[in-house]
């Protein structure tokens, strides 16, 4: 499948600070792709380079099989920047229509599509209001419309959920799904792994400017499941005691930890290299351990991320608003 985007060895420094440190990833056409990572990881900087707002110090960016950022490529991209910006005094319908015309639509087509988006996003009663009269969440929806009205082949959304309530977050997820069904490509950034996990086909996870892992979500999950976390539940206290001896065997289990929040297992264990879940199961049954639960755990993206980078790196390192301090 051809690529919507290829980023190769891209570097961006601000003074002595390396914000993006040799990041490479490819976004196939027709997928929903998430750039994920904590605040300050370098997500927005990467998206700004793709949109030619800033230039990389090193590396290469190729858009839609051959175009460089800016110029022709810009016409095929719909971009929701992190710093939202609309004309506050314009009426909502005129704002969206104006952006459609700027992106090459005829006045009548822009007006027609603007009306459709206003209805689609539940903004009909606000169409004739000034942008500044709308709540932050509603303004954000207007900005989505301005980014999407020209039906770009590549939609780039920087932290699209920030400022959206749960209902509008659903609307956004539906719109993203429609774009995917139309065979177009969505690239978005977020620090919210749970939200992203529901809609992505593939991800690139970054921390401290560097790629931690990338690939299709199902491949990442399959690999992480095979790495072997098993959730265990004991039938009774006797089973718990009997299990202790088995779990102390370092040839079977390298780590024992509490269950995930909300999980009714008694504990989770990480299997030792060279063993597998069947061997653990046999050992437990052989020791007469009564089991209520024995399940290979598919970790969440957040857990995979924490496993790869450690809990400290998984939280915000430096807030974006500190950047000008
Ligand atoms: P993210 O989008 O993942 O939260 P950013 O790409 O906004 O991260 O920022 C990455 C790092 O680069 C942060 O440490 C941020 O403070 C710094 N940074 C971003 N833009 C600038 C800038 N224009 N000047 C100086 N530092 C910046």
GROMACS .gro file of C-alpha atoms and ligand atoms in nm:
model
  352
    1UNK     CA    1   0.000   0.000   0.000
    2UNK     CA    2   0.136   0.344  -0.081
    3UNK     CA    3   0.212   0.589   0.193
    4UNK     CA    4   0.023   0.900   0.292
    5UNK     CA    5   0.332   1.013   0.480
    6UNK     CA    6   0.690   0.907   0.541
    7UNK     CA    7   0.902   1.071   0.811
    8UNK     CA    8   1.267   0.968   0.809
    9UNK     CA    9   1.526   1.055   1.071
   10UNK     CA   10   1.372   1.390   1.151
   11UNK     CA   11   1.549   1.612   1.404
   12UNK     CA   12   1.442   1.947   1.552
   13UNK     CA   13   1.638   2.142   1.811
   14UNK     CA   14   1.532   2.452   2.000
   15UNK     CA   15   1.858   2.598   2.131
   16UNK     CA   16   2.026   2.312   2.316
   17UNK     CA   17   1.704   2.121   2.357
   18UNK     CA   18   1.645   1.836   2.111
   19UNK     CA   19   1.264   1.833   2.080
   20UNK     CA   20   1.255   1.567   1.806
   21UNK     CA   21   1.549   1.331   1.796
   22UNK     CA   22   1.575   1.124   1.478
   23UNK     CA   23   1.211   1.011   1.455
   24UNK     CA   24   1.103   0.788   1.162
   25UNK     CA   25   0.763   0.642   1.082
   26UNK     CA   26   0.537   0.571   0.787
   27UNK     CA   27   0.165   0.627   0.762
   28UNK     CA   28  -0.004   0.403   0.503
   29UNK     CA   29  -0.294   0.551   0.307
   30UNK     CA   30  -0.643   0.498   0.440
   31UNK     CA   31  -0.553   0.441   0.804
   32UNK     CA   32  -0.611   0.627   1.128
   33UNK     CA   33  -0.267   0.685   1.273
   34UNK     CA   34  -0.187   0.818   1.619
   35UNK     CA   35   0.129   0.992   1.734
   36UNK     CA   36   0.118   0.924   2.103
   37UNK     CA   37   0.328   1.030   2.397
   38UNK     CA   38   0.329   1.244   2.710
   39UNK     CA   39   0.326   1.622   2.700
   40UNK     CA   40   0.657   1.756   2.579
   41UNK     CA   41   0.742   1.439   2.385
   42UNK     CA   42   0.773   1.624   2.053
   43UNK     CA   43   0.436   1.544   1.894
   44UNK     CA   44   0.330   1.897   1.798
   45UNK     CA   45   0.678   1.979   1.676
   46UNK     CA   46   0.663   1.677   1.446
   47UNK     CA   47   0.321   1.779   1.312
   48UNK     CA   48   0.442   2.136   1.260
   49UNK     CA   49   0.730   2.010   1.049
   50UNK     CA   50   0.494   1.799   0.839
   51UNK     CA   51   0.287   2.113   0.786
   52UNK     CA   52   0.591   2.325   0.697
   53UNK     CA   53   0.537   2.563   0.987
   54UNK     CA   54   0.889   2.492   1.104
   55UNK     CA   55   1.169   2.321   0.914
   56UNK     CA   56   1.355   2.014   1.044
   57UNK     CA   57   1.727   2.045   1.121
   58UNK     CA   58   1.783   1.704   0.965
   59UNK     CA   59   1.582   1.423   0.808
   60UNK     CA   60   1.322   1.400   0.537
   61UNK     CA   61   0.946   1.424   0.516
   62UNK     CA   62   0.753   1.294   0.215
   63UNK     CA   63   0.380   1.354   0.180
   64UNK     CA   64   0.142   1.154  -0.040
   65UNK     CA   65   0.416   0.975  -0.231
   66UNK     CA   66   0.664   1.236  -0.326
   67UNK     CA   67   0.562   1.584  -0.216
   68UNK     CA   68   0.766   1.789   0.028
   69UNK     CA   69   0.598   1.983   0.309
   70UNK     CA   70   0.438   2.315   0.207
   71UNK     CA   71   0.353   2.417  -0.147
   72UNK     CA   72   0.142   2.162  -0.333
   73UNK     CA   73   0.125   1.926  -0.036
   74UNK     CA   74  -0.055   2.186   0.176
   75UNK     CA   75  -0.358   2.175  -0.055
   76UNK     CA   76  -0.400   1.805   0.016
   77UNK     CA   77  -0.381   1.844   0.393
   78UNK     CA   78  -0.642   1.953   0.645
   79UNK     CA   79  -0.469   2.065   0.964
   80UNK     CA   80  -0.607   2.132   1.310
   81UNK     CA   81  -0.315   2.305   1.486
   82UNK     CA   82  -0.258   2.286   1.859
   83UNK     CA   83  -0.297   2.663   1.886
   84UNK     CA   84  -0.652   2.697   1.765
   85UNK     CA   85  -0.727   3.012   1.572
   86UNK     CA   86  -1.047   3.140   1.415
   87UNK     CA   87  -1.165   3.492   1.336
   88UNK     CA   88  -1.371   3.570   1.649
   89UNK     CA   89  -1.593   3.832   1.487
   90UNK     CA   90  -1.694   3.627   1.185
   91UNK     CA   91  -2.024   3.442   1.175
   92UNK     CA   92  -1.989   3.067   1.206
   93UNK     CA   93  -2.126   2.987   0.861
   94UNK     CA   94  -1.912   3.255   0.696
   95UNK     CA   95  -1.601   3.136   0.879
   96UNK     CA   96  -1.631   2.780   0.750
   97UNK     CA   97  -1.732   2.895   0.400
   98UNK     CA   98  -1.438   3.136   0.387
   99UNK     CA   99  -1.189   2.861   0.477
  100UNK     CA  100  -1.343   2.637   0.210
  101UNK     CA  101  -1.294   2.907  -0.052
  102UNK     CA  102  -0.937   2.966   0.067
  103UNK     CA  103  -0.873   2.599   0.002
  104UNK     CA  104  -0.995   2.616  -0.353
  105UNK     CA  105  -1.370   2.548  -0.340
  106UNK     CA  106  -1.610   2.765  -0.540
  107UNK     CA  107  -1.819   3.005  -0.329
  108UNK     CA  108  -2.137   2.802  -0.382
  109UNK     CA  109  -1.970   2.468  -0.307
  110UNK     CA  110  -1.805   2.611   0.004
  111UNK     CA  111  -2.140   2.744   0.126
  112UNK     CA  112  -2.314   2.414   0.061
  113UNK     CA  113  -2.050   2.209   0.243
  114UNK     CA  114  -2.037   2.462   0.525
  115UNK     CA  115  -2.411   2.412   0.581
  116UNK     CA  116  -2.367   2.035   0.580
  117UNK     CA  117  -2.087   2.049   0.836
  118UNK     CA  118  -2.284   2.282   1.061
  119UNK     CA  119  -2.570   2.035   1.064
  120UNK     CA  120  -2.339   1.735   1.103
  121UNK     CA  121  -2.170   1.889   1.405
  122UNK     CA  122  -2.492   2.001   1.574
  123UNK     CA  123  -2.419   2.372   1.531
  124UNK     CA  124  -2.730   2.471   1.332
  125UNK     CA  125  -2.869   2.709   1.590
  126UNK     CA  126  -2.532   2.886   1.608
  127UNK     CA  127  -2.472   2.927   1.234
  128UNK     CA  128  -2.546   3.300   1.237
  129UNK     CA  129  -2.366   3.371   1.565
  130UNK     CA  130  -2.021   3.517   1.585
  131UNK     CA  131  -1.745   3.265   1.652
  132UNK     CA  132  -1.660   3.446   1.976
  133UNK     CA  133  -2.010   3.376   2.116
  134UNK     CA  134  -1.951   3.000   2.106
  135UNK     CA  135  -1.814   2.785   2.387
  136UNK     CA  136  -1.459   2.654   2.351
  137UNK     CA  137  -1.585   2.308   2.256
  138UNK     CA  138  -1.816   2.449   1.988
  139UNK     CA  139  -1.538   2.668   1.849
  140UNK     CA  140  -1.329   2.356   1.827
  141UNK     CA  141  -1.599   2.189   1.618
  142UNK     CA  142  -1.605   2.490   1.386
  143UNK     CA  143  -1.232   2.452   1.348
  144UNK     CA  144  -1.272   2.084   1.259
  145UNK     CA  145  -1.508   2.188   0.983
  146UNK     CA  146  -1.257   2.443   0.853
  147UNK     CA  147  -0.987   2.174   0.846
  148UNK     CA  148  -1.206   1.916   0.672
  149UNK     CA  149  -1.425   2.114   0.432
  150UNK     CA  150  -1.200   2.064   0.126
  151UNK     CA  151  -1.196   1.683   0.182
  152UNK     CA  152  -0.819   1.659   0.209
  153UNK     CA  153  -0.643   1.328   0.142
  154UNK     CA  154  -0.448   1.369   0.467
  155UNK     CA  155  -0.616   1.504   0.779
  156UNK     CA  156  -0.380   1.610   1.059
  157UNK     CA  157  -0.532   1.680   1.400
  158UNK     CA  158  -0.311   1.802   1.687
  159UNK     CA  159  -0.463   1.701   2.023
  160UNK     CA  160  -0.816   1.697   1.877
  161UNK     CA  161  -0.983   1.591   2.202
  162UNK     CA  162  -0.856   1.877   2.413
  163UNK     CA  163  -1.150   2.091   2.517
  164UNK     CA  164  -1.414   1.842   2.397
  165UNK     CA  165  -1.678   1.697   2.629
  166UNK     CA  166  -1.754   1.321   2.604
  167UNK     CA  167  -2.044   1.371   2.361
  168UNK     CA  168  -1.836   1.579   2.123
  169UNK     CA  169  -1.548   1.333   2.163
  170UNK     CA  170  -1.789   1.071   2.022
  171UNK     CA  171  -1.881   1.302   1.735
  172UNK     CA  172  -1.511   1.342   1.659
  173UNK     CA  173  -1.456   0.965   1.665
  174UNK     CA  174  -1.750   0.924   1.421
  175UNK     CA  175  -1.606   1.186   1.186
  176UNK     CA  176  -1.266   1.016   1.195
  177UNK     CA  177  -1.433   0.684   1.112
  178UNK     CA  178  -1.615   0.843   0.815
  179UNK     CA  179  -1.286   0.978   0.681
  180UNK     CA  180  -1.129   0.635   0.713
  181UNK     CA  181  -1.425   0.472   0.535
  182UNK     CA  182  -1.383   0.719   0.251
  183UNK     CA  183  -1.028   0.585   0.209
  184UNK     CA  184  -0.862   0.902   0.332
  185UNK     CA  185  -0.594   0.918   0.600
  186UNK     CA  186  -0.607   1.065   0.949
  187UNK     CA  187  -0.296   1.147   1.151
  188UNK     CA  188  -0.354   1.278   1.500
  189UNK     CA  189  -0.156   1.341   1.815
  190UNK     CA  190  -0.264   1.287   2.172
  191UNK     CA  191  -0.131   1.216   2.518
  192UNK     CA  192  -0.451   1.021   2.594
  193UNK     CA  193  -0.367   0.661   2.514
  194UNK     CA  194  -0.710   0.529   2.617
  195UNK     CA  195  -0.891   0.760   2.378
  196UNK     CA  196  -0.649   0.683   2.095
  197UNK     CA  197  -0.669   0.308   2.142
  198UNK     CA  198  -1.037   0.310   2.047
  199UNK     CA  199  -0.985   0.453   1.699
  200UNK     CA  200  -0.632   0.391   1.573
  201UNK     CA  201  -0.513   0.136   1.318
  202UNK     CA  202  -0.149   0.215   1.381
  203UNK     CA  203   0.063   0.427   1.612
  204UNK     CA  204   0.401   0.581   1.667
  205UNK     CA  205   0.471   0.627   2.036
  206UNK     CA  206   0.734   0.884   2.126
  207UNK     CA  207   0.891   0.997   2.453
  208UNK     CA  208   1.158   1.265   2.503
  209UNK     CA  209   1.175   1.324   2.130
  210UNK     CA  210   1.252   0.963   2.045
  211UNK     CA  211   1.045   0.684   1.900
  212UNK     CA  212   0.960   0.415   2.151
  213UNK     CA  213   0.772   0.187   1.911
  214UNK     CA  214   0.554   0.202   1.604
  215UNK     CA  215   0.337  -0.028   1.398
  216UNK     CA  216  -0.013  -0.160   1.360
  217UNK     CA  217  -0.203  -0.171   1.688
  218UNK     CA  218  -0.298  -0.534   1.647
  219UNK     CA  219   0.065  -0.638   1.584
  220UNK     CA  220   0.187  -0.436   1.882
  221UNK     CA  221  -0.080  -0.594   2.102
  222UNK     CA  222  -0.015  -0.943   1.977
  223UNK     CA  223   0.356  -0.909   2.045
  224UNK     CA  224   0.292  -0.765   2.390
  225UNK     CA  225   0.047  -1.046   2.474
  226UNK     CA  226   0.301  -1.305   2.366
  227UNK     CA  227   0.552  -1.145   2.602
  228UNK     CA  228   0.345  -1.313   2.865
  229UNK     CA  229   0.145  -1.145   3.137
  230UNK     CA  230  -0.101  -1.382   3.302
  231UNK     CA  231  -0.383  -1.271   3.532
  232UNK     CA  232  -0.450  -1.522   3.810
  233UNK     CA  233  -0.737  -1.568   4.050
  234UNK     CA  234  -0.733  -1.820   4.337
  235UNK     CA  235  -1.030  -2.040   4.421
  236UNK     CA  236  -0.969  -1.994   4.795
  237UNK     CA  237  -0.702  -1.918   5.057
  238UNK     CA  238  -0.561  -2.269   5.037
  239UNK     CA  239  -0.506  -2.222   4.664
  240UNK     CA  240  -0.331  -1.892   4.730
  241UNK     CA  241  -0.087  -2.060   4.969
  242UNK     CA  242  -0.024  -2.352   4.735
  243UNK     CA  243   0.036  -2.111   4.444
  244UNK     CA  244   0.304  -1.918   4.631
  245UNK     CA  245   0.556  -2.199   4.594
  246UNK     CA  246   0.491  -2.225   4.218
  247UNK     CA  247   0.515  -1.849   4.164
  248UNK     CA  248   0.846  -1.839   4.354
  249UNK     CA  249   1.000  -2.053   4.077
  250UNK     CA  250   1.212  -1.805   3.878
  251UNK     CA  251   1.219  -2.042   3.582
  252UNK     CA  252   0.845  -1.980   3.548
  253UNK     CA  253   0.773  -1.632   3.683
  254UNK     CA  254   1.000  -1.328   3.687
  255UNK     CA  255   0.762  -1.078   3.838
  256UNK     CA  256   0.445  -1.077   4.042
  257UNK     CA  257   0.236  -0.763   4.061
  258UNK     CA  258  -0.108  -0.647   4.173
  259UNK     CA  259  -0.396  -0.673   3.924
  260UNK     CA  260  -0.481  -0.372   3.711
  261UNK     CA  261  -0.723  -0.126   3.868
  262UNK     CA  262  -1.078  -0.257   3.837
  263UNK     CA  263  -0.963  -0.612   3.756
  264UNK     CA  264  -1.093  -0.890   3.982
  265UNK     CA  265  -0.783  -1.108   3.942
  266UNK     CA  266  -0.574  -1.168   4.257
  267UNK     CA  267  -0.246  -1.089   4.086
  268UNK     CA  268  -0.066  -1.065   3.755
  269UNK     CA  269   0.257  -1.244   3.676
  270UNK     CA  270   0.515  -1.195   3.405
  271UNK     CA  271   0.639  -1.521   3.259
  272UNK     CA  272   1.011  -1.597   3.250
  273UNK     CA  273   1.188  -1.610   2.915
  274UNK     CA  274   1.180  -1.959   2.770
  275UNK     CA  275   0.859  -2.062   2.941
  276UNK     CA  276   0.497  -2.023   2.839
  277UNK     CA  277   0.154  -2.001   2.991
  278UNK     CA  278   0.087  -2.374   2.946
  279UNK     CA  279   0.387  -2.463   3.162
  280UNK     CA  280   0.269  -2.228   3.435
  281UNK     CA  281  -0.082  -2.373   3.416
  282UNK     CA  282   0.052  -2.730   3.443
  283UNK     CA  283   0.270  -2.636   3.740
  284UNK     CA  284  -0.022  -2.472   3.919
  285UNK     CA  285  -0.257  -2.765   3.857
  286UNK     CA  286   0.020  -3.009   3.948
  287UNK     CA  287   0.056  -2.834   4.285
  288UNK     CA  288  -0.318  -2.870   4.340
  289UNK     CA  289  -0.391  -2.498   4.308
  290UNK     CA  290  -0.762  -2.429   4.263
  291UNK     CA  291  -0.798  -2.159   3.997
  292UNK     CA  292  -1.081  -1.913   3.955
  293UNK     CA  293  -0.904  -1.727   3.676
  294UNK     CA  294  -0.616  -1.793   3.440
  295UNK     CA  295  -0.595  -1.554   3.149
  296UNK     CA  296  -0.327  -1.424   2.915
  297UNK     CA  297  -0.354  -1.048   2.944
  298UNK     CA  298  -0.356  -0.822   2.641
  299UNK     CA  299  -0.209  -0.503   2.783
  300UNK     CA  300  -0.348  -0.161   2.708
  301UNK     CA  301  -0.139   0.078   2.501
  302UNK     CA  302  -0.069   0.273   2.815
  303UNK     CA  303   0.067  -0.038   2.989
  304UNK     CA  304   0.279  -0.126   2.686
  305UNK     CA  305   0.415   0.228   2.687
  306UNK     CA  306   0.493   0.220   3.060
  307UNK     CA  307   0.662  -0.120   3.019
  308UNK     CA  308   0.883   0.019   2.743
  309UNK     CA  309   0.981   0.357   2.886
  310UNK     CA  310   0.919   0.325   3.261
  311UNK     CA  311   0.654   0.503   3.461
  312UNK     CA  312   0.863   0.820   3.506
  313UNK     CA  313   0.892   0.890   3.135
  314UNK     CA  314   0.526   0.810   3.078
  315UNK     CA  315   0.407   1.121   3.261
  316UNK     CA  316   0.446   1.476   3.139
  317UNK     CA  317   0.806   1.590   3.143
  318UNK     CA  318   0.762   1.953   3.061
  319UNK     CA  319   0.433   2.120   2.995
  320UNK     CA  320   0.401   2.281   2.651
  321UNK     CA  321   0.299   2.608   2.815
  322UNK     CA  322   0.645   2.618   2.979
  323UNK     CA  323   0.808   2.636   2.641
  324UNK     CA  324   0.843   3.013   2.628
  325UNK     CA  325   0.949   3.040   2.994
  326LIG     P1  326   0.414   1.763   2.264
  326LIG     O1  327   0.334   1.808   2.146
  326LIG     O2  328   0.448   1.618   2.259
  326LIG     O3  329   0.352   1.801   2.396
  326LIG     P2  330   0.601   1.961   2.172
  326LIG     O4  331   0.638   1.916   2.037
  326LIG     O5  332   0.503   2.072   2.186
  326LIG     O6  333   0.556   1.835   2.259
  326LIG     O7  334   0.733   2.005   2.250
  326LIG     C1  335   0.851   1.923   2.257
  326LIG     C2  336   0.956   1.996   2.337
  326LIG     O8  337   1.004   2.107   2.260
  326LIG     C3  338   0.906   2.052   2.467
  326LIG     O9  339   1.008   2.042   2.563
  326LIG     C4  340   0.875   2.196   2.433
  326LIG    O10  341   0.885   2.277   2.546
  326LIG     C5  342   0.984   2.227   2.331
  326LIG     N1  343   0.940   2.328   2.232
  326LIG     C6  344   0.838   2.315   2.145
  326LIG     N2  345   0.825   2.425   2.066
  326LIG     C7  346   0.924   2.511   2.106
  326LIG     C8  347   0.965   2.641   2.064
  326LIG     N3  348   0.902   2.706   1.966
  326LIG     N4  349   1.070   2.697   2.129
  326LIG     C9  350   1.134   2.631   2.228
  326LIG     N5  351   1.102   2.507   2.271
  326LIG    C10  352   0.997   2.447   2.213
   0.00000   0.00000   0.00000
